Coordinates of C-alpha atoms and ligand atoms in Angstrom, one line a residue:
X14 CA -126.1 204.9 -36.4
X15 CA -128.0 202.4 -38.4
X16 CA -128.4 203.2 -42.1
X17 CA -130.3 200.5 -43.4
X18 CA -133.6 200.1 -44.5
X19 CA -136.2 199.3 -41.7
X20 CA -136.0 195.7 -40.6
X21 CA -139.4 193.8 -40.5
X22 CA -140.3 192.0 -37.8
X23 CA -141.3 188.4 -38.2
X24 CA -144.4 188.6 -36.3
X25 CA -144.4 184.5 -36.4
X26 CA -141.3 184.7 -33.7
X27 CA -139.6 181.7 -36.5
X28 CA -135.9 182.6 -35.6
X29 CA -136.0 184.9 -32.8
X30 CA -131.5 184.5 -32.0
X31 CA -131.2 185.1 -35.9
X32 CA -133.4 188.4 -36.5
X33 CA -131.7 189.0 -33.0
X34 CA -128.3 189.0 -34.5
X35 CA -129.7 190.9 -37.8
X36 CA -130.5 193.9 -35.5
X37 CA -127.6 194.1 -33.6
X38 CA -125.6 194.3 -36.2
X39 CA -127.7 197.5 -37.4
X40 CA -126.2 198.9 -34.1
X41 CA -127.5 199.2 -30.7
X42 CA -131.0 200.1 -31.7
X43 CA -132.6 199.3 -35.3
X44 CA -135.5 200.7 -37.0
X45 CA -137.7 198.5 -37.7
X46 CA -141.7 198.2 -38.7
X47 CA -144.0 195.8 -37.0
X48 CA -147.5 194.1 -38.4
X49 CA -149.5 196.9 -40.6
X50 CA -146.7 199.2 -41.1
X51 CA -146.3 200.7 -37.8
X52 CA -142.6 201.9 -37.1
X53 CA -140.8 201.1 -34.3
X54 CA -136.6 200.9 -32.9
X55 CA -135.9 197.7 -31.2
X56 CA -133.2 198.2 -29.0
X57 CA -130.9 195.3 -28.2
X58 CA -127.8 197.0 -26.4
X59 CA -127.7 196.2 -22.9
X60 CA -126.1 199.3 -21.8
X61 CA -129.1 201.5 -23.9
X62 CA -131.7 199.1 -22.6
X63 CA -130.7 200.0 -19.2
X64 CA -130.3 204.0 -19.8
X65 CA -134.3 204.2 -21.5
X66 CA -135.6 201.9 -19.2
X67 CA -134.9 203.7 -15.8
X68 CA -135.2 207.0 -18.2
X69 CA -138.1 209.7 -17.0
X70 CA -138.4 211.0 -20.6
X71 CA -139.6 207.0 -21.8
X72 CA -142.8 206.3 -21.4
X73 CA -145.2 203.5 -21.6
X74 CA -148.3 205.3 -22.0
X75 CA -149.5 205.1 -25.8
X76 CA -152.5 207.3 -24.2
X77 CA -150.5 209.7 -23.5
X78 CA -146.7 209.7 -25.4
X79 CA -147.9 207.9 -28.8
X80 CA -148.9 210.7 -31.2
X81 CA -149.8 208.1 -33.7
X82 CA -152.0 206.4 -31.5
X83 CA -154.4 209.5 -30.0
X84 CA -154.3 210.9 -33.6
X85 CA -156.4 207.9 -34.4
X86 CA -153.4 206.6 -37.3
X87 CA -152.7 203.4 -35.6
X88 CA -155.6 200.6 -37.0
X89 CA -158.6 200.4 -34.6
X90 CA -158.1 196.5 -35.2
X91 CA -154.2 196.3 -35.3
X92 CA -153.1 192.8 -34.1
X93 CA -151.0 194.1 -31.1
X94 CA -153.4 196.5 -30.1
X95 CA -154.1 195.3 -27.0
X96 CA -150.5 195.4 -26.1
X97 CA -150.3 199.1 -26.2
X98 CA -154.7 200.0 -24.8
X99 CA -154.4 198.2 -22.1
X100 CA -154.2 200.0 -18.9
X101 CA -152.3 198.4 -16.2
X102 CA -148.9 199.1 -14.8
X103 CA -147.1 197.7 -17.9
X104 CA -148.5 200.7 -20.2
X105 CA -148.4 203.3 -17.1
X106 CA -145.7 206.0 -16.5
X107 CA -144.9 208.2 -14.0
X108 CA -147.4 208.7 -10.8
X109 CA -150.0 206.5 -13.0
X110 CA -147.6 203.8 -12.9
X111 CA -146.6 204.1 -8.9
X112 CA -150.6 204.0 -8.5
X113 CA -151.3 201.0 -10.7
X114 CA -148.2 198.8 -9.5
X115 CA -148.9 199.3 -5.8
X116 CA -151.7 196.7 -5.1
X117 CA -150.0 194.2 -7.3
X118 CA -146.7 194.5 -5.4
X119 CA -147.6 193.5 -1.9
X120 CA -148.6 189.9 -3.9
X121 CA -145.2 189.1 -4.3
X122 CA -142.9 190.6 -1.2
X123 CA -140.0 187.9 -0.8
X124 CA -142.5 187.2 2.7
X125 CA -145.5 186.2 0.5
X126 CA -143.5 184.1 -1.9
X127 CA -141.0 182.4 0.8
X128 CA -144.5 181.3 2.2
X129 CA -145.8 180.2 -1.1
X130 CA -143.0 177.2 -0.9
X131 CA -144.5 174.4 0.4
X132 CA -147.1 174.7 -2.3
X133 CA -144.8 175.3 -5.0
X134 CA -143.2 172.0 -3.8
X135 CA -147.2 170.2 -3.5
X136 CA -147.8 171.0 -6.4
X137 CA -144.6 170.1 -8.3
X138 CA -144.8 166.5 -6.6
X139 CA -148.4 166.2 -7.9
X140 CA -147.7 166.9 -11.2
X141 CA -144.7 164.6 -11.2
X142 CA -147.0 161.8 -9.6
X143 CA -149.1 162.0 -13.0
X144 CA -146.1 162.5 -15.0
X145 CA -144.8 159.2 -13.9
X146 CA -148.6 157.7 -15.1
X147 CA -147.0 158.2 -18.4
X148 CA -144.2 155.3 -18.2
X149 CA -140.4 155.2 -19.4
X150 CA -141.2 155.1 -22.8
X151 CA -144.0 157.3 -23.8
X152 CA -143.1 160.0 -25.3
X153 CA -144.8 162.9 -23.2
X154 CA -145.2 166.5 -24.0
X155 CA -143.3 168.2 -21.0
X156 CA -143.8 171.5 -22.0
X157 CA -147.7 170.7 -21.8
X158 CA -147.8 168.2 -18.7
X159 CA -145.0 170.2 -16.8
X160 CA -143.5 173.1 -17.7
X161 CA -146.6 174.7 -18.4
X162 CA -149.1 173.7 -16.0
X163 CA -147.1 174.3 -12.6
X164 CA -146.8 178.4 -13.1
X165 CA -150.0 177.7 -14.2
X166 CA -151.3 176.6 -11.1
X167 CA -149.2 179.0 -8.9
X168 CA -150.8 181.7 -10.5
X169 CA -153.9 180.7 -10.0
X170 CA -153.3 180.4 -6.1
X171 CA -151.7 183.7 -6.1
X172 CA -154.8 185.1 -8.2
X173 CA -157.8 183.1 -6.3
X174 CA -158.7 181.5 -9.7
X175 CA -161.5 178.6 -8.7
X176 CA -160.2 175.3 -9.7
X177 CA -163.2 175.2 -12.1
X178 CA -162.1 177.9 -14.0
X179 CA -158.8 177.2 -14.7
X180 CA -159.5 175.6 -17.9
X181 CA -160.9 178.6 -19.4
X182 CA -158.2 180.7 -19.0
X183 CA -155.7 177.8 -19.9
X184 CA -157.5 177.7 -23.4
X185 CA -157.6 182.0 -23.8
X186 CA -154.3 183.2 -22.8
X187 CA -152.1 182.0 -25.1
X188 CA -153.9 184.1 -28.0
X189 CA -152.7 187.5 -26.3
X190 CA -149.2 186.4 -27.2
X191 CA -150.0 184.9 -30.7
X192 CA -148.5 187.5 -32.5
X193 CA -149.4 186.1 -36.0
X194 CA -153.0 186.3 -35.4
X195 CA -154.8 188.4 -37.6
X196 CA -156.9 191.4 -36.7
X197 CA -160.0 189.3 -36.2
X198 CA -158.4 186.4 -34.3
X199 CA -156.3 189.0 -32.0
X200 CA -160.2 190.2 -31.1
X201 CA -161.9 187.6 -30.4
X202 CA -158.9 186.5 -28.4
X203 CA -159.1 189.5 -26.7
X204 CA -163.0 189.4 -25.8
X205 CA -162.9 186.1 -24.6
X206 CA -160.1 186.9 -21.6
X207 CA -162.5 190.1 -21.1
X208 CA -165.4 187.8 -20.5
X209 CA -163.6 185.2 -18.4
X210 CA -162.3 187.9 -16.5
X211 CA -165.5 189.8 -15.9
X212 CA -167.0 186.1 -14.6
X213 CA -163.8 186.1 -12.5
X214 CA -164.2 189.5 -10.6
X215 CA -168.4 189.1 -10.2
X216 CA -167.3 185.6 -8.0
X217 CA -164.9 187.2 -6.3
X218 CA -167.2 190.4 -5.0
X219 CA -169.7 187.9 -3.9
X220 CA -166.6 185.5 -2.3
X221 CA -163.0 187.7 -1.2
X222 CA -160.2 185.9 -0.3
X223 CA -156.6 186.2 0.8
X224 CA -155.6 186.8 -2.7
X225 CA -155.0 189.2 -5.4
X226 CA -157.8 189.3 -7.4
X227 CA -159.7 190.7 -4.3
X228 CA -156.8 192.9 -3.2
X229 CA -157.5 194.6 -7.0
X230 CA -161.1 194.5 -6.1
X231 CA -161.0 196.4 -3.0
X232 CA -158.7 199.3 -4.4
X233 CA -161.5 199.5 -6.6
X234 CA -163.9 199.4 -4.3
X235 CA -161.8 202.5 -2.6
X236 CA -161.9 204.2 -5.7
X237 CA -158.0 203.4 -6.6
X238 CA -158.7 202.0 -9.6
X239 CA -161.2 202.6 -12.7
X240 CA -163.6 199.3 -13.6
X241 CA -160.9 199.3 -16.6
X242 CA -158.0 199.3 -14.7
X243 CA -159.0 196.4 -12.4
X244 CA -159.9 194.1 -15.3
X245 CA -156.5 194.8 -17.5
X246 CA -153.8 194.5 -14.1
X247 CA -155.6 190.9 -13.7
X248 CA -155.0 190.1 -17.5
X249 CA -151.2 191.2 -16.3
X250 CA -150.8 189.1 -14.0
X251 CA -152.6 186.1 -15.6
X252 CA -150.7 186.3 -19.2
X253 CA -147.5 186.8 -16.8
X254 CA -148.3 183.7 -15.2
X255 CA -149.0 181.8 -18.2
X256 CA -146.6 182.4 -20.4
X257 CA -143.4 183.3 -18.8
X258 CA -142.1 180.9 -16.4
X259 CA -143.5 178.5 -18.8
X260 CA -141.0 179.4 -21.5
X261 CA -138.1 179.4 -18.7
X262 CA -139.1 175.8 -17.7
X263 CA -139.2 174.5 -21.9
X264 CA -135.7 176.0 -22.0
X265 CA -134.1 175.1 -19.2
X266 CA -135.3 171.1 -19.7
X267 CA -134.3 171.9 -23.8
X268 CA -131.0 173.1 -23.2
X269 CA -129.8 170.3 -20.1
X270 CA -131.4 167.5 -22.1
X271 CA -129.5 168.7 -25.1
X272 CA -126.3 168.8 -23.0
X273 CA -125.9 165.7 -20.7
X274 CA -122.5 166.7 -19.1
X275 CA -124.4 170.0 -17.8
X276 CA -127.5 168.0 -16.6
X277 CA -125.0 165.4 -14.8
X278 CA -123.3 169.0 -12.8
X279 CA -126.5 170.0 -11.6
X280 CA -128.1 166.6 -10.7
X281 CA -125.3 166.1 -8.4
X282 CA -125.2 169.7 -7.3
X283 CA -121.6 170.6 -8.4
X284 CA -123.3 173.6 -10.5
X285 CA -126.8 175.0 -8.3
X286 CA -129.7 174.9 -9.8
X287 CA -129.9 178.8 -9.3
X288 CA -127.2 179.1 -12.2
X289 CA -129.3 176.6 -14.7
X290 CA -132.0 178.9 -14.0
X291 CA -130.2 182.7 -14.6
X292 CA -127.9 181.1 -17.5
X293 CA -131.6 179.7 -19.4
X294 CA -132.8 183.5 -18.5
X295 CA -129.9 185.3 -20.1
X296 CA -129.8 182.8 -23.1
X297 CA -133.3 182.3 -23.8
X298 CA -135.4 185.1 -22.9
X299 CA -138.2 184.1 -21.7
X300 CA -140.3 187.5 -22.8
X301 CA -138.0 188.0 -26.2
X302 CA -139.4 191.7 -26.7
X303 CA -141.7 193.7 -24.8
X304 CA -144.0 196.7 -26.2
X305 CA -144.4 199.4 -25.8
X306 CA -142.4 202.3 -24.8
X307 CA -142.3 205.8 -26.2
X308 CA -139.8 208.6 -26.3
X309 CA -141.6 211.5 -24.0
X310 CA -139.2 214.1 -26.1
X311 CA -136.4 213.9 -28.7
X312 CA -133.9 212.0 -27.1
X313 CA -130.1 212.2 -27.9
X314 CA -128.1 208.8 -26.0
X315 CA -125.2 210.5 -25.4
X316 CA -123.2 207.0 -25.2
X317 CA -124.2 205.6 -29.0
X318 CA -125.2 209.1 -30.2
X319 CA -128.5 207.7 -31.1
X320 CA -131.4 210.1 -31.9
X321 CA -135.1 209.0 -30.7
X322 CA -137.8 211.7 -31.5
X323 CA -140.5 212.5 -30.0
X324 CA -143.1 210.1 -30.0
X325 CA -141.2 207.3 -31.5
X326 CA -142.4 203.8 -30.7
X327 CA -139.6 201.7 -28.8
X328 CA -139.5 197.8 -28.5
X329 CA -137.2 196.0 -26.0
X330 CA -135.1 193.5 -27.4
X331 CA -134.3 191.6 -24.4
X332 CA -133.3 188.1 -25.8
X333 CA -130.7 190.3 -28.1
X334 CA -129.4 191.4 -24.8
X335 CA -128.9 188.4 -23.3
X336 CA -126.5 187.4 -25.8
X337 CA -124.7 190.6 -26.6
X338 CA -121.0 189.9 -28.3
X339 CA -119.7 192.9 -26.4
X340 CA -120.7 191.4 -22.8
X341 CA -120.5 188.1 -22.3
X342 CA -118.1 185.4 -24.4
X343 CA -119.5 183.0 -26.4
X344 CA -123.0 184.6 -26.4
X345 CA -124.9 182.2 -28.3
X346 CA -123.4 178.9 -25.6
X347 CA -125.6 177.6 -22.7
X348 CA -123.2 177.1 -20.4
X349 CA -124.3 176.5 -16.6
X350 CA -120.9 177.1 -15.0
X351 CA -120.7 180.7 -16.4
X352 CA -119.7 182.6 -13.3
X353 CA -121.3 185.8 -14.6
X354 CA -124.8 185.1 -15.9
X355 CA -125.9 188.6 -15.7
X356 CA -129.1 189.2 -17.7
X357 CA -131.8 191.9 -18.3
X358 CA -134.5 189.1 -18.8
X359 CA -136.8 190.5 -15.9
X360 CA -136.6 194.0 -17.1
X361 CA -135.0 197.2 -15.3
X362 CA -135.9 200.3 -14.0
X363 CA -139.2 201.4 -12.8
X364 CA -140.6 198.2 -14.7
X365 CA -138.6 195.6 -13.4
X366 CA -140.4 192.5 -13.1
X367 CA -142.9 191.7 -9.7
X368 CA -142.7 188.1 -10.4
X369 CA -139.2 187.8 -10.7
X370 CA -138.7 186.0 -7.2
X371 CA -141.5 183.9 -7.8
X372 CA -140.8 182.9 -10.9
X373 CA -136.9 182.2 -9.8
X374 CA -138.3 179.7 -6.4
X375 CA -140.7 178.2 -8.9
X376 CA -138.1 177.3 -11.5
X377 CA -135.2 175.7 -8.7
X378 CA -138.1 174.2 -7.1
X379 CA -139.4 172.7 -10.3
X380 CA -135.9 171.3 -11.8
X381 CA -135.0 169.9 -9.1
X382 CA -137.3 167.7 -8.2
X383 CA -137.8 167.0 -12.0
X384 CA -134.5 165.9 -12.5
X385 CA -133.9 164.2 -9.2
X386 CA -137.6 161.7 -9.5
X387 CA -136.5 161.2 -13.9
X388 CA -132.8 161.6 -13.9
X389 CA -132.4 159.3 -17.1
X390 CA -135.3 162.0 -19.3
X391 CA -134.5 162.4 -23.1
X392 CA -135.9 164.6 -25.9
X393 CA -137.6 162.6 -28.0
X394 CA -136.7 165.4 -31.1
X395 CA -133.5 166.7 -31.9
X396 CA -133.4 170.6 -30.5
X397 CA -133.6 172.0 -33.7
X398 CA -136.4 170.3 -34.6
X399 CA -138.7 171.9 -32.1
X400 CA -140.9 174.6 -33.2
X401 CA -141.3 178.0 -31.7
X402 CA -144.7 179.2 -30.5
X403 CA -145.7 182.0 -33.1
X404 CA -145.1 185.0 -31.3
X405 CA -141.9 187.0 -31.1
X406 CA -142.8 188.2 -27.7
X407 CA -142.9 185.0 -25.7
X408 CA -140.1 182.7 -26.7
X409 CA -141.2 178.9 -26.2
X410 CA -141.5 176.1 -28.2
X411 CA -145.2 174.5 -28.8
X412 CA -144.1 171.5 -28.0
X413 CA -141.2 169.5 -26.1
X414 CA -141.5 165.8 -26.6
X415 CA -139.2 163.6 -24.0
X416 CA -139.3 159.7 -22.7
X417 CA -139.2 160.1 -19.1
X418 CA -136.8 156.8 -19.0
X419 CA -136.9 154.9 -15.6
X420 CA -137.6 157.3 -12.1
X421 CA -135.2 157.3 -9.8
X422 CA -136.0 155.2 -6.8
X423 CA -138.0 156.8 -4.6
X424 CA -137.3 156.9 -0.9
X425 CA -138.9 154.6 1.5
Ligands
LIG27 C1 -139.5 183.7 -16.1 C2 -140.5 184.4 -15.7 C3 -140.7 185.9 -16.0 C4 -140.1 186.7 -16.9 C5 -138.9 186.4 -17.8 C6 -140.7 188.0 -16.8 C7 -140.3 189.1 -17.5 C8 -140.8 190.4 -17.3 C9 -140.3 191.6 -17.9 C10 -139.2 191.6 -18.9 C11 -141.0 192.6 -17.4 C12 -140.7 194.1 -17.7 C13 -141.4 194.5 -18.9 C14 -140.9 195.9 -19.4 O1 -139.8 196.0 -19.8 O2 -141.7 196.8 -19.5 C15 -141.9 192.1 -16.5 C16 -142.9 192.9 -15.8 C17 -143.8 192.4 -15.0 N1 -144.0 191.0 -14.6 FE1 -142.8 189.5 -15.2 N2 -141.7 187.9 -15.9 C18 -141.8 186.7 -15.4 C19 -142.7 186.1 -14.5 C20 -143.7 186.9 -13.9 C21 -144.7 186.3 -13.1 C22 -144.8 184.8 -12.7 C23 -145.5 187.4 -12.7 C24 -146.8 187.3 -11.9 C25 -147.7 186.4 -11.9 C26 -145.0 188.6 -13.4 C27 -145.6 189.8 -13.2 C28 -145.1 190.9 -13.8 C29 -145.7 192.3 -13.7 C30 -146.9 192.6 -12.9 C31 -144.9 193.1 -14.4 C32 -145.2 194.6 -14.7 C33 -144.4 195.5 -13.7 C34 -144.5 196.9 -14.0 O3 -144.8 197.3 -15.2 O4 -144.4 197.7 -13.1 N3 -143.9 188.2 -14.1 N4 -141.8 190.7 -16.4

């Protein structure tokens, strides 16, 4: 049982392994308080993670489980606000939830995304075709000209974003994960999404497509969904496809550019490129931690004897997790040619991640044919020098500076 005083969560995400390791050694779950004082357990043992995640008696309804919230205590204009109000099927529970993830999940049946392929791969071969534009000895932002704009672009397929509007949501995502914004920022950040989104959905009525923006529309139209509801699943799905596979991409190029001899094993396929992708998800989270989650009723984990009480706020700790002592030798080392690279880092349990299969194509998709057209890439910064986005949500750098070096020859 941890017995120390409340740890307090760096909301600027600066050493998300280190305050990782700080809580674990507090025990499986830590209490700790979050921006404006608000109290919360982050849980970082993979065994509890898995028991309160596919747990009836944890919610994710701050509407309906978090006292502090409907008895008006929680600031009007606290900085993760949004994280807890919206409602979507990432802050729904029970029959709510089943309701609100149903017209999202047809999106991404392993059907829909083996067909979304031979885009993935057009799209990937575009963006290398202006990567190359750059030369062998620039040093280019990969993060920004790769890594970032492909799930980009799949999402916005998948969605029915108009190429004209892709900008705007580029520019107004990111600040729903800036955890270090303050009150006012987190607002306006807030507002603008709203307002892009609102633009979004009036196109959309006038113009439905094969996509599932108008898939959300029409369960609206059927009365499935509230006017509320429709606008916060698309902000789901657009900050999930803007700043997850993102972060997987930045780490996977960060850690095989960091270690050559693992880069060489997958260029010339004695590791697959499926193990570079589940060892980056296990060792670098892509979503760190995810709020919110509430305890229905007390709750006594039999297992760690750990005592949740009613109402109390739980965080997710899943980039602890993926590095727990107890699990997996030497936690803390990428290491492609780990045979198990078992990982929480899509979730579990009633939540478990939609994209996860989409996000999983992307990525193999994307390496490889990274690696195979600029086999000789190198940072351009040492690793340690790179500096995490400020959030300790979304675990990415803000920048990942590499020289392409000469391209592969490319076949006749
Ligand atoms: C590497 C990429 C990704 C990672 C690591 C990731 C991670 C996660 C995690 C951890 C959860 C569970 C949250 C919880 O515990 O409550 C989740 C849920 C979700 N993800 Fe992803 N995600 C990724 C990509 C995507 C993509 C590309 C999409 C779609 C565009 C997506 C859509 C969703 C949705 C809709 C949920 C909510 C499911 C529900 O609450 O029922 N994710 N994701």
């Amino acid at each position: 049982m941890p017995t120390t005083c409340p740890y307090h969560i760096d909301p600027t995400g600066a050493d998300i392994h280190a305050e990782a390791a700080a809580l674990r050694e507090q025990g499986p779950a830590a209490r700790v308080v979050l921006p404006d004082g608000i109290p919360a357990w982050s849980v970082t043992d993979p065994g509890l993670i898995k028991r309160l995640t596919s747990s009836n008696r944890v919610s994710k309804d701050a509407h309906q489980h978090w006292p502090l919230f409907k008895e008006g205590k929680v600031p009007t204009d606290w900085s993760l606000g949004l994280w807890v109000a919206v409602r979507n099927a990432l802050t729904a529970f029970g029959p709510e939830h089943t309701r609100l993830r149903r017209p999202l999940a047809s999106a991404f049946s392993p059907r829909r995304v083996r067909a979304m392929v031979p885009q993935i791969e057009t799209i990937t071969a575009t963006l290398l075709d202006e990567l190359a534009t750059a030369g062998p000895d620039t040093v280019v932002d990969l993060r920004d000209r790769f890594a970032f704009r492909l799930p980009l672009l799949v999402v916005n397929v998948v969605l029915g974003v108009p190429d004209d509007m892709h900008a705007q949501f580029r520019d107004a995502v990111g600040g729903l994960f800036n955890t270090s914004l303050s009150p006012q920022e987190a607002a306006a950040s807030e507002c603008l999404v709203r307002r892009h989104v609102d633009t979004l959905i009036e196109r959309k009525r006038d113009e439905p497509a094969e996509d599932v923006t108008s898939t959300l529309i029409a369960a609206r139209e059927a009365g499935e969904l509230t006017d509320r509801e429709l606008q916060d699943s698309f902000i789901l799905l657009i900050g999930a496809g803007h700043e997850t596979t993102v972060n997987l991409l930045d780490h996977a190029c960060t850690n095989l550019l960091a270690h050559p001899a693992q880069l060489e094993l997958a260029i010339t396929g004695e590791v697959p490129w499926e193990n570079v992708v589940e060892e980056t998800l296990r060792h670098q989270a892509p979503i760190a931690t995810i709020l919110p989650r509430f305890a229905v009723e007390d709750i006594v984990d039999q297992e760690t004897g750990i005592q949740f009480s009613k109402g109390d706020l739980i965080l997710i700790n899943y980039a602890a997790a993926g590095r727990a002592p107890r699990r997996i030798q030497r936690p803390d080392e990428f290491d492609i040619r780990r045979t198990d690279t078992q990982h929480l880092a899509f979730g579990h349990g009633a939540h478990l991640c939609l994209g996860a299969e989409l996000a999983r194509i992307e990525s193999r998709i994307a390496l490889s044919a990274l690696f195979a057209r600029f086999p000789a890439m190198r940072l351009a910064e040492s690793p340690d020098q790179l500096k995490p986005i400020p959030s300790f949500i979304s675990n990415g750098h803000q920048r990942l500076p590499v020289h392409l070096g000469d391209q592969a020859r490319q076949p006749e």
